[in-house]
Coordinates of C-alpha atoms in Angstrom, one line a residue:
M1 CA 17.0 8.9 -29.2
Y2 CA 17.4 5.9 -26.9
T3 CA 14.5 3.4 -26.9
I4 CA 14.3 1.3 -23.9
Q5 CA 11.9 -2.0 -24.0
G6 CA 10.4 -3.5 -20.9
K7 CA 6.9 -4.6 -19.9
G8 CA 3.9 -2.3 -19.5
V9 CA 2.1 -3.0 -16.3
S10 CA 0.0 0.3 -16.1
G11 CA -1.5 2.0 -19.2
G12 CA -0.9 5.5 -20.3
V13 CA 1.7 7.9 -21.9
A14 CA 3.6 10.7 -20.1
N15 CA 6.4 12.9 -20.7
G16 CA 9.1 14.4 -18.5
P17 CA 12.4 14.3 -17.1
L18 CA 13.9 11.0 -15.8
C19 CA 14.7 10.9 -12.1
F20 CA 16.5 8.0 -10.4
Y21 CA 15.0 7.0 -6.7
R22 CA 17.7 8.1 -4.2
R23 CA 18.4 5.8 -1.3
G24 CA 19.9 7.0 1.9
D25 CA 23.5 5.6 2.6
H26 CA 23.2 3.4 5.8
D27 CA 27.1 3.1 6.1
I28 CA 28.5 6.0 8.1
A29 CA 32.1 6.7 7.6
K30 CA 34.1 8.2 10.3
H31 CA 36.4 11.3 9.4
E32 CA 38.6 13.3 11.3
I33 CA 37.7 17.1 11.4
A34 CA 40.0 20.1 12.1
D35 CA 37.4 22.6 12.6
T36 CA 35.0 21.3 15.2
E37 CA 33.3 24.6 15.7
A38 CA 32.1 24.5 12.0
E39 CA 31.2 20.9 12.1
K40 CA 28.9 21.6 15.1
Q41 CA 27.4 24.3 13.3
R42 CA 27.0 21.9 10.2
F43 CA 25.2 19.6 12.7
E44 CA 23.0 22.4 14.3
S45 CA 21.7 23.5 10.7
A46 CA 20.8 19.9 9.8
R47 CA 19.1 19.7 13.0
Q48 CA 16.9 22.9 12.4
T49 CA 16.3 21.6 9.0
A50 CA 14.9 18.4 10.4
M51 CA 12.8 20.3 12.9
E52 CA 11.2 22.3 10.1
Q53 CA 10.5 19.0 8.2
L54 CA 8.9 17.3 11.2
K55 CA 6.6 20.3 11.9
A56 CA 5.4 20.2 8.3
L57 CA 4.8 16.7 8.8
Y58 CA 3.0 17.3 11.8
E59 CA 0.5 19.8 10.3
K60 CA 0.1 17.4 7.4
A61 CA -0.9 14.7 9.6
V62 CA -3.2 17.2 11.7
A63 CA -5.1 17.8 8.7
E64 CA -5.3 14.3 7.2
V65 CA -5.9 12.2 10.7
G66 CA -6.3 14.9 13.8
E67 CA -4.1 16.1 16.4
E68 CA -4.0 12.6 18.3
G69 CA -2.8 10.8 15.2
A70 CA -0.2 13.4 14.7
E71 CA 1.4 13.1 18.0
L72 CA 4.4 11.1 16.7
F73 CA 5.7 13.9 14.8
E74 CA 5.4 16.2 17.9
A75 CA 7.3 13.7 20.1
H76 CA 10.0 13.3 17.5
Q77 CA 10.5 17.2 17.7
M78 CA 10.9 17.1 21.3
M79 CA 13.2 14.3 21.1
L80 CA 15.4 16.1 18.4
D81 CA 15.4 19.0 21.0
D82 CA 16.6 17.0 23.9
L83 CA 19.5 18.6 25.7
D84 CA 21.4 15.2 26.5
Y85 CA 20.8 14.2 22.9
V86 CA 22.1 17.5 21.4
E87 CA 25.1 17.9 24.0
G88 CA 26.0 14.1 23.5
I89 CA 26.6 14.9 19.8
Q90 CA 28.4 18.2 20.2
D91 CA 30.7 16.6 22.9
L92 CA 31.5 13.9 20.6
I93 CA 32.4 16.2 17.7
D94 CA 34.6 18.2 20.2
G95 CA 36.2 15.3 22.0
E96 CA 36.9 12.9 19.1
Q97 CA 37.1 15.5 16.2
V98 CA 34.8 13.4 14.2
N99 CA 32.4 14.3 11.5
A100 CA 29.0 15.2 12.3
E101 CA 27.3 12.0 10.6
Y102 CA 29.3 9.8 12.6
A103 CA 28.8 11.6 15.9
V104 CA 24.8 11.5 15.4
S105 CA 25.0 7.7 14.3
Q106 CA 27.3 6.9 17.7
V107 CA 24.9 8.8 20.0
A108 CA 21.7 7.4 18.3
E109 CA 23.0 4.0 19.1
Q110 CA 23.8 4.9 22.7
F111 CA 20.3 6.4 23.1
A112 CA 18.6 3.5 21.4
Q113 CA 20.3 0.9 23.5
M114 CA 19.5 2.6 26.8
F115 CA 15.7 2.8 25.7
A116 CA 15.8 -0.9 24.6
S117 CA 17.1 -2.0 27.9
M118 CA 14.2 -0.4 30.1
D119 CA 11.7 -2.4 31.6
D120 CA 8.8 -0.1 30.5
S121 CA 7.5 -1.1 27.0
Y122 CA 6.8 2.4 26.2
M123 CA 10.4 3.5 26.8
Q124 CA 11.6 0.6 24.9
A125 CA 9.4 1.7 21.7
R126 CA 11.5 5.0 21.8
A127 CA 14.5 3.0 20.6
A128 CA 13.2 3.3 17.3
D129 CA 12.2 6.9 17.5
V130 CA 15.6 8.1 18.3
K131 CA 17.0 6.0 15.4
D132 CA 14.4 7.5 13.2
I133 CA 15.0 11.2 13.9
S134 CA 18.8 10.7 13.8
N135 CA 18.4 8.9 10.4
R136 CA 16.7 12.0 9.2
V137 CA 19.5 14.3 10.4
I138 CA 22.1 12.0 8.8
G139 CA 20.3 12.1 5.5
I140 CA 20.2 15.8 5.9
L141 CA 24.1 16.3 6.5
S142 CA 24.7 13.7 3.8
G143 CA 22.4 15.3 1.2
A144 CA 20.2 12.3 1.0
V145 CA 16.8 13.2 -0.7
A146 CA 13.6 12.9 1.5
G147 CA 11.1 10.5 0.0
G148 CA 13.7 9.7 -2.8
I149 CA 12.8 12.2 -5.4
D150 CA 15.4 15.0 -5.9
S151 CA 13.3 17.1 -8.2
D152 CA 11.1 20.2 -7.8
V153 CA 9.0 19.3 -10.7
Q154 CA 7.1 16.2 -12.0
V155 CA 9.2 13.2 -13.0
I156 CA 9.3 10.0 -14.6
L157 CA 10.7 8.1 -11.5
A158 CA 13.2 5.2 -12.3
A159 CA 14.7 2.7 -9.9
D160 CA 16.0 -0.8 -9.7
D161 CA 12.8 -1.5 -8.2
L162 CA 10.8 -0.3 -5.2
A163 CA 9.8 -1.9 -1.8
P164 CA 6.4 -1.4 -0.5
S165 CA 7.8 0.5 2.5
E166 CA 9.6 2.7 -0.1
T167 CA 6.6 3.3 -2.2
V168 CA 4.4 4.3 0.6
Q169 CA 6.6 7.3 1.6
L170 CA 7.2 8.6 -2.2
D171 CA 5.8 12.1 -2.9
K172 CA 3.2 11.1 -5.3
S173 CA 2.5 14.5 -6.5
K174 CA 5.7 14.5 -8.2
I175 CA 5.4 11.5 -10.2
L176 CA 4.3 11.2 -14.0
G177 CA 5.1 7.5 -14.3
F178 CA 7.4 4.7 -13.1
I179 CA 10.0 2.5 -14.8
T180 CA 12.1 0.1 -13.2
Q181 CA 14.9 -2.4 -14.0
G182 CA 13.2 -5.4 -12.3
G183 CA 9.8 -5.9 -10.7
S184 CA 6.9 -7.9 -11.8
G185 CA 3.2 -7.1 -13.1
N186 CA 2.1 -7.8 -9.5
S187 CA 4.7 -5.8 -7.8
H188 CA 3.7 -2.8 -5.4
T189 CA 5.1 -0.4 -7.7
A190 CA 2.7 -1.6 -10.6
I191 CA -0.2 -1.7 -8.0
L192 CA 0.5 2.0 -7.0
A193 CA 0.8 3.1 -10.5
R194 CA -2.5 1.6 -11.5
T195 CA -4.1 3.2 -8.3
M196 CA -2.6 6.5 -9.4
G197 CA -3.8 6.2 -12.8
I198 CA -0.2 6.7 -14.4
P199 CA 1.9 4.6 -16.7
A200 CA 4.3 2.2 -15.5
V201 CA 7.2 0.0 -17.2
I202 CA 9.1 -2.8 -15.6
G203 CA 11.7 -5.3 -16.3
T204 CA 13.9 -3.0 -18.4
G205 CA 17.1 -4.6 -17.1
D206 CA 20.7 -2.8 -17.5
A207 CA 19.3 -0.9 -20.4
L208 CA 17.9 1.7 -18.0
R209 CA 21.0 3.4 -16.9
E210 CA 21.7 6.3 -14.3
D211 CA 23.6 8.5 -16.9
Y212 CA 19.8 9.2 -18.3
E213 CA 19.3 11.2 -15.1
G214 CA 17.7 14.5 -16.0
K215 CA 17.0 13.6 -19.8
T216 CA 13.4 14.1 -21.1
A217 CA 11.6 11.0 -21.9
W218 CA 8.3 9.5 -23.0
I219 CA 6.9 6.5 -21.4
D220 CA 4.5 4.1 -22.7
G221 CA 2.7 1.9 -20.0
E222 CA 0.7 0.1 -22.9
T223 CA 3.7 -1.1 -25.1
G224 CA 6.2 -1.1 -22.2
E225 CA 8.5 1.5 -23.9
L226 CA 10.8 4.4 -22.7
F227 CA 12.0 7.0 -25.5
V228 CA 14.7 9.0 -24.0
E229 CA 15.2 12.3 -25.8
A230 CA 12.8 11.2 -28.4
D231 CA 12.9 12.3 -32.0
E232 CA 10.4 14.6 -33.6
I233 CA 8.4 11.9 -35.1
T234 CA 8.1 9.9 -31.9
H235 CA 7.5 13.0 -29.9
E236 CA 4.7 14.0 -32.1
R237 CA 3.2 10.2 -32.3
L238 CA 2.9 9.9 -28.5
S239 CA 1.8 13.7 -28.0
K240 CA -1.2 12.4 -30.3
K241 CA -1.8 9.3 -28.1
H242 CA -1.6 11.6 -24.9
A243 CA -4.2 13.7 -26.4
K244 CA -6.4 10.6 -27.2
Q245 CA -5.9 9.6 -23.7
R246 CA -7.2 12.9 -22.4
A247 CA -10.2 12.8 -24.7
M248 CA -11.0 9.4 -23.6
K249 CA -10.8 10.4 -19.9
E250 CA -13.2 13.3 -20.7
L251 CA -15.6 10.7 -22.4
M252 CA -15.3 8.3 -19.4
D253 CA -16.2 11.4 -17.0
Q254 CA -19.6 11.5 -18.8
L255 CA -20.4 8.3 -16.9
K256 CA -20.0 9.5 -13.4
G257 CA -23.3 9.3 -11.6
K258 CA -24.5 6.5 -13.7
E259 CA -25.3 3.1 -12.6
N260 CA -23.1 0.0 -12.8
V261 CA -26.0 -2.3 -14.5
T262 CA -25.7 -4.5 -17.5
I263 CA -28.1 -4.3 -20.3
D264 CA -30.2 -7.2 -19.0
G265 CA -30.6 -5.3 -15.5
R266 CA -27.7 -6.8 -13.4
K267 CA -26.3 -4.6 -11.0
V268 CA -22.7 -4.6 -9.9
M269 CA -21.0 -3.1 -7.1
V270 CA -17.8 -1.4 -8.4
Y271 CA -15.5 0.0 -5.4
C272 CA -12.0 1.0 -5.1
N273 CA -8.8 -0.3 -3.8
I274 CA -6.8 2.2 -1.9
G275 CA -3.4 2.1 0.4
S276 CA -3.7 5.5 2.6
P277 CA -6.3 8.0 3.7
D278 CA -4.7 10.2 0.6
D279 CA -6.2 8.0 -1.9
V280 CA -9.8 8.8 -1.2
D281 CA -9.3 11.9 -3.4
Q282 CA -9.0 9.5 -6.4
V283 CA -11.8 7.3 -5.4
L284 CA -14.2 10.5 -5.2
A285 CA -12.8 12.0 -8.4
N286 CA -13.5 8.7 -10.2
D287 CA -16.9 8.4 -8.7
G288 CA -16.1 4.9 -6.7
G289 CA -19.2 3.3 -5.2
G290 CA -17.2 2.3 -2.0
I291 CA -13.8 1.1 -1.1
G292 CA -13.4 -2.6 -1.5
L293 CA -10.0 -2.8 -0.1
F294 CA -8.1 -0.6 2.1
R295 CA -4.5 -2.0 2.6
S296 CA -4.1 -1.0 6.1
E297 CA -0.6 -2.5 6.3
F298 CA 0.5 0.7 4.7
L299 CA -0.1 2.4 8.1
Y300 CA 2.5 0.0 9.5
L301 CA 5.0 0.3 6.5
Q302 CA 5.2 4.2 6.8
N303 CA 5.9 3.9 10.6
N304 CA 9.1 3.1 12.6
D305 CA 7.2 1.5 15.2
Y306 CA 3.7 -0.1 15.8
P307 CA 1.2 2.5 14.9
T308 CA -0.9 3.3 18.0
E309 CA -4.6 2.7 18.4
E310 CA -5.2 6.4 18.1
Q311 CA -3.1 6.9 15.0
Q312 CA -5.3 4.0 13.4
F313 CA -8.6 5.1 14.5
Q314 CA -7.9 8.6 12.9
A315 CA -6.9 7.1 9.6
Y316 CA -9.9 4.8 9.4
K317 CA -12.4 7.5 10.8
T318 CA -11.2 10.1 8.2
V319 CA -11.8 7.6 5.4
A320 CA -15.1 6.5 6.7
E321 CA -16.2 10.0 7.1
R322 CA -15.0 11.3 3.8
M323 CA -16.7 8.4 2.0
G324 CA -20.0 9.8 3.4
G325 CA -21.8 6.3 4.2
K326 CA -20.6 4.2 1.5
R327 CA -19.1 1.0 2.5
V328 CA -15.3 1.1 3.3
I329 CA -13.7 -2.7 3.7
I330 CA -10.7 -2.3 5.6
R331 CA -8.4 -5.4 5.5
T332 CA -6.3 -6.1 8.7
L333 CA -2.8 -5.9 8.4
D334 CA -1.1 -8.0 5.7
I335 CA 2.4 -7.9 7.0
G336 CA 4.9 -10.5 5.9
A337 CA 6.0 -12.0 2.5
D338 CA 7.3 -8.9 0.3
K339 CA 5.8 -6.4 2.9
Q340 CA 8.4 -6.3 5.7
A341 CA 8.5 -3.8 8.6
D342 CA 11.6 -4.0 10.7
Y343 CA 10.1 -3.4 14.0
F344 CA 8.0 -6.6 13.6
Q345 CA 11.5 -8.7 14.0
L346 CA 10.2 -11.6 11.8
A347 CA 12.5 -14.4 11.4
H348 CA 13.9 -15.1 8.2
E349 CA 12.0 -17.5 6.1
E350 CA 13.2 -19.4 2.9
N351 CA 9.5 -19.3 1.5
P352 CA 7.9 -16.0 3.2
A353 CA 4.9 -16.0 1.2
M354 CA 3.9 -19.2 2.7
G355 CA 5.2 -18.2 6.1
L356 CA 4.3 -16.1 9.1
R357 CA 2.2 -13.4 7.5
A358 CA -1.3 -11.5 7.4
I359 CA -3.7 -13.3 9.7
R360 CA -1.0 -15.6 10.9
I361 CA 0.9 -12.8 12.5
C362 CA -2.2 -11.3 14.1
L363 CA -3.4 -14.5 15.6
T364 CA 0.2 -15.3 17.1
R365 CA 0.7 -11.6 18.4
P366 CA -3.0 -10.9 19.6
E367 CA -2.1 -7.7 21.3
V368 CA -1.1 -6.3 18.0
F369 CA -4.5 -7.7 16.5
K370 CA -6.5 -6.2 19.3
T371 CA -5.1 -2.8 18.9
Q372 CA -6.1 -2.6 15.2
L373 CA -9.5 -4.1 16.1
R374 CA -10.2 -1.5 18.6
A375 CA -9.3 1.3 16.1
L376 CA -11.5 -0.4 13.6
Y377 CA -14.5 -0.9 15.8
R378 CA -14.3 2.8 17.2
A379 CA -14.0 4.1 13.6
S380 CA -17.1 2.3 12.7
A381 CA -19.2 4.8 14.6
Y382 CA -18.5 7.3 11.8
G383 CA -19.3 5.5 8.8
K384 CA -20.2 2.2 7.1
I385 CA -16.9 0.2 8.0
A386 CA -16.6 -3.5 7.1
I387 CA -13.8 -5.6 8.2
M388 CA -11.9 -8.1 6.1
F389 CA -9.4 -10.7 7.1
P390 CA -6.5 -12.0 4.9
M391 CA -4.9 -15.5 4.4
I392 CA -7.6 -17.4 5.7
T393 CA -7.4 -21.3 5.4
S394 CA -9.6 -22.9 8.0
E395 CA -13.0 -22.5 10.0
W396 CA -10.8 -22.5 13.4
E397 CA -9.2 -19.1 12.1
V398 CA -12.5 -17.3 11.7
L399 CA -14.0 -18.8 14.9
E400 CA -10.8 -17.4 16.8
I401 CA -11.0 -14.2 15.1
K402 CA -14.7 -13.8 16.0
R403 CA -13.9 -14.8 19.5
I404 CA -11.2 -11.9 19.7
C405 CA -13.8 -9.4 18.0
E406 CA -16.3 -10.2 20.7
G407 CA -13.7 -9.6 23.4
V408 CA -12.8 -6.1 21.7
K409 CA -16.5 -5.3 21.5
A410 CA -17.1 -6.2 25.2
E411 CA -14.2 -3.8 26.2
L412 CA -15.6 -1.0 24.1
R413 CA -19.0 -1.3 25.7
K414 CA -17.6 -1.2 29.0
E415 CA -15.7 2.0 28.1
E416 CA -19.0 3.2 26.7
Q417 CA -17.3 3.7 23.3
P418 CA -19.6 4.1 20.5
F419 CA -19.4 1.5 17.6
D420 CA -21.3 -0.2 15.0
E421 CA -22.9 -3.5 16.6
N422 CA -23.7 -4.8 13.1
I423 CA -20.2 -4.3 11.4
E424 CA -19.7 -6.8 8.5
L425 CA -16.9 -9.3 8.9
G426 CA -15.5 -10.7 5.7
I427 CA -12.6 -13.0 4.5
M428 CA -10.1 -12.9 1.6
V429 CA -10.5 -15.9 -0.4
E430 CA -6.9 -16.2 -1.7
T431 CA -5.8 -19.9 -0.8
P432 CA -7.0 -22.9 -2.4
A433 CA -7.7 -24.1 1.2
A434 CA -10.4 -21.2 1.5
V435 CA -12.0 -22.0 -2.0
M436 CA -12.4 -25.8 -0.9
M437 CA -13.6 -24.8 2.5
S438 CA -15.9 -21.9 1.1
D439 CA -19.1 -23.7 1.9
R440 CA -18.4 -23.8 5.6
L441 CA -16.6 -20.5 5.8
A442 CA -19.5 -18.8 3.9
K443 CA -21.9 -19.7 7.0
L444 CA -19.4 -17.9 9.5
V445 CA -19.0 -14.4 7.6
D446 CA -20.9 -11.7 6.0
F447 CA -19.0 -11.7 2.5
F448 CA -16.1 -13.0 0.5
S449 CA -13.5 -10.9 -1.4
V450 CA -11.2 -13.0 -3.8
G451 CA -7.7 -11.9 -3.9
T452 CA -6.8 -13.0 -7.3
N453 CA -2.9 -12.2 -7.1
D454 CA -2.5 -14.7 -4.3
L455 CA -5.0 -17.0 -5.4
T456 CA -3.3 -17.4 -8.8
Q457 CA 0.1 -17.5 -6.9
Y458 CA -0.8 -20.5 -4.5
T459 CA -3.0 -22.3 -7.3
L460 CA -0.4 -22.3 -9.9
A461 CA 2.5 -22.7 -7.5
T462 CA 4.1 -19.5 -9.2
D463 CA 5.7 -16.7 -7.3
R464 CA 3.5 -13.3 -8.0
Q465 CA 6.8 -11.3 -7.6
G466 CA 9.0 -13.5 -9.9
G467 CA 9.5 -11.2 -12.8
N468 CA 11.1 -14.2 -15.0
L469 CA 7.6 -16.2 -14.1
D470 CA 5.4 -13.7 -15.8
R471 CA 4.5 -16.2 -18.7
F472 CA 3.5 -18.8 -16.1
F473 CA 1.6 -16.5 -13.7
D474 CA -1.8 -16.7 -15.5
A475 CA -4.7 -15.2 -13.8
H476 CA -6.9 -16.2 -16.6
H477 CA -5.9 -20.0 -16.0
P478 CA -9.1 -22.2 -15.8
A479 CA -8.1 -23.5 -12.5
V480 CA -8.1 -19.9 -11.2
L481 CA -11.4 -19.2 -12.7
R482 CA -13.2 -22.5 -11.5
M483 CA -12.1 -21.7 -8.0
I484 CA -13.8 -18.3 -8.3
K485 CA -16.9 -20.0 -9.5
M486 CA -16.7 -22.4 -6.7
A487 CA -16.6 -19.9 -4.1
A488 CA -19.2 -17.8 -5.8
D489 CA -21.7 -20.6 -5.8
N490 CA -20.9 -21.3 -1.9
A491 CA -21.2 -17.8 -0.9
H492 CA -24.6 -17.4 -2.7
K493 CA -25.9 -20.6 -1.2
A494 CA -25.1 -19.2 2.2
G495 CA -26.8 -15.9 1.2
I496 CA -23.6 -13.7 1.3
W497 CA -22.0 -11.6 -1.5
I498 CA -18.8 -12.0 -3.0
G499 CA -16.3 -9.6 -4.8
I500 CA -12.9 -9.6 -6.6
C501 CA -10.3 -7.1 -5.1
G502 CA -7.3 -8.5 -6.8
E503 CA -5.8 -6.5 -10.1
L504 CA -7.6 -9.0 -12.1
G505 CA -11.0 -7.1 -11.3
A506 CA -10.0 -4.3 -13.6
D507 CA -9.3 -6.6 -16.6
I508 CA -12.2 -5.6 -18.6
S509 CA -11.6 -8.6 -21.1
M510 CA -12.8 -10.5 -18.0
T511 CA -15.5 -8.8 -17.0
E512 CA -18.3 -10.7 -18.7
T513 CA -16.7 -13.8 -17.4
F514 CA -16.9 -12.6 -13.7
M515 CA -20.4 -11.6 -14.4
A516 CA -21.2 -15.3 -15.5
L517 CA -19.4 -16.8 -12.7
G518 CA -21.7 -14.8 -10.1
V519 CA -19.5 -12.1 -8.9
D520 CA -21.3 -9.2 -7.3
E521 CA -18.6 -6.8 -6.5
L522 CA -15.4 -5.6 -8.4
S523 CA -12.9 -3.5 -6.5
V524 CA -10.3 -1.8 -8.8
S525 CA -7.7 1.0 -8.7
P526 CA -9.8 4.3 -8.8
S527 CA -8.5 5.1 -12.5
A528 CA -10.3 1.9 -13.7
V529 CA -13.7 2.6 -12.2
L530 CA -15.2 4.4 -15.1
P531 CA -13.8 2.3 -17.9
L532 CA -15.1 -0.7 -16.0
R533 CA -18.6 1.0 -15.6
S534 CA -18.7 1.5 -19.5
T535 CA -18.0 -2.3 -20.0
I536 CA -20.5 -3.3 -17.6
R537 CA -23.2 -1.3 -19.3
S538 CA -22.5 -2.9 -22.4
I539 CA -22.8 -6.5 -21.3
N540 CA -25.9 -8.7 -21.6
T541 CA -25.3 -11.2 -18.9
A542 CA -28.2 -13.6 -19.6
E543 CA -27.3 -13.7 -23.4
N544 CA -23.8 -15.2 -23.0
R545 CA -23.8 -16.9 -19.3
E546 CA -24.2 -20.2 -20.5
K547 CA -21.8 -20.6 -23.3
I548 CA -19.1 -18.9 -20.9
L549 CA -19.7 -21.5 -18.2
E550 CA -19.7 -24.4 -20.8
D551 CA -16.3 -23.3 -22.1
L552 CA -14.9 -23.2 -18.7
L553 CA -16.3 -26.3 -17.3
K554 CA -16.1 -28.7 -20.1

């Protein structure tokens, strides 16, 4: 038995084979080929496989977001079938006697440059499409694994770490748990694990070796341990722990349909955080009262070009309809910092967490912002959508946002597009500036939502992604809690509600404190809803409020 110690960031235990995440190799080597006919056939076989994959993706997208939202995959099929593209690759294999991977990469570059040099913006955008389909074909030729998971069964996924753009494309149905060499408790791998309700361990370092590939292992997200080829005693102990975990889930399921209300009658909204329309299944399965944070940036991260208004509209509409009239708070794109999409072509920044990100991108690229807002307003006709804006620091930002929103609404009225005229607008409180200005900001919006991860990062000057800074990244720090109280007090003075949508909202050791601070809503991973409901129902807010506030403010 091999025992690996890391840090647990998502509780629970799981048992299964270890599978290491496989990234595609972007360095395409050039080889001389003797049998060009066989090489052309190899290319054709890969092209047909890619075509089948795109058809499957199209059908999946139609089911999830409708035909218009799936148009991209249909366009990719047409491009993959383009005679000039196919013959260009075949001619290069014949003429230079080169391997298919190299021929595809060269022709892809030629086509991409051709599209990029055109005056028409639509045709310029096709440069990313031709690279995307070509990378798919190259991946098939080189044996790369779609989605990074080379397994037909469920696995414990191992990696050095995973970028947000990688996590969003994973086949989540295959994952029992995560274990990574690096990362932090606030990494997107950890957040995804908590959303899925599966165990995750980070920070194992070099102890996590690729020669463990395929070996059966137990992962314990509570203790941060991984046991490879566990001995009989360990296997029996963790099997019992797994059984208790299932029993606890069954116990929690009995709370479905019950109110989130304290012993003294204080009602709390318990909502869910999601990253895609797929996550709604988990929200409904766990009896979430609404969606407090839909991270819309993941629609951007899974694309190779800016998602169209129609693509976004279909995604937002799907979520709104499936939630059946419950509030769905959609955060406008939070690209930047650790969430990078190449087609945004953001300049390198020494300190990206404080750079051009989130609302700053939206206000400097209003055409991108307006496309998203149009999709959001259109989708509001199909459910109770609210819009939330991240990284706010000043009044002028909110006033400019509202001016742009009014322009979008005027356009939609002129086009006779239906939308909710009374859609709620809120802001993320995740900077000290937003807290200090919360008395004025509260008069401009309908709600606040505290992003505790970033608020902690900016308040304590501690990088939330820095794995070696975990002991300094303290979301329980009195400075952070005092800021939440200040924002809550100012929200209530202005007659608006305040929630928490950061990971701290699911920390049941803090639930009573949040009630004392005046928090009205907690938005958490779907798997945390029922345990949080159980805690809320056991609290007497009136009994301990004064003491909690006295300890915090003394």
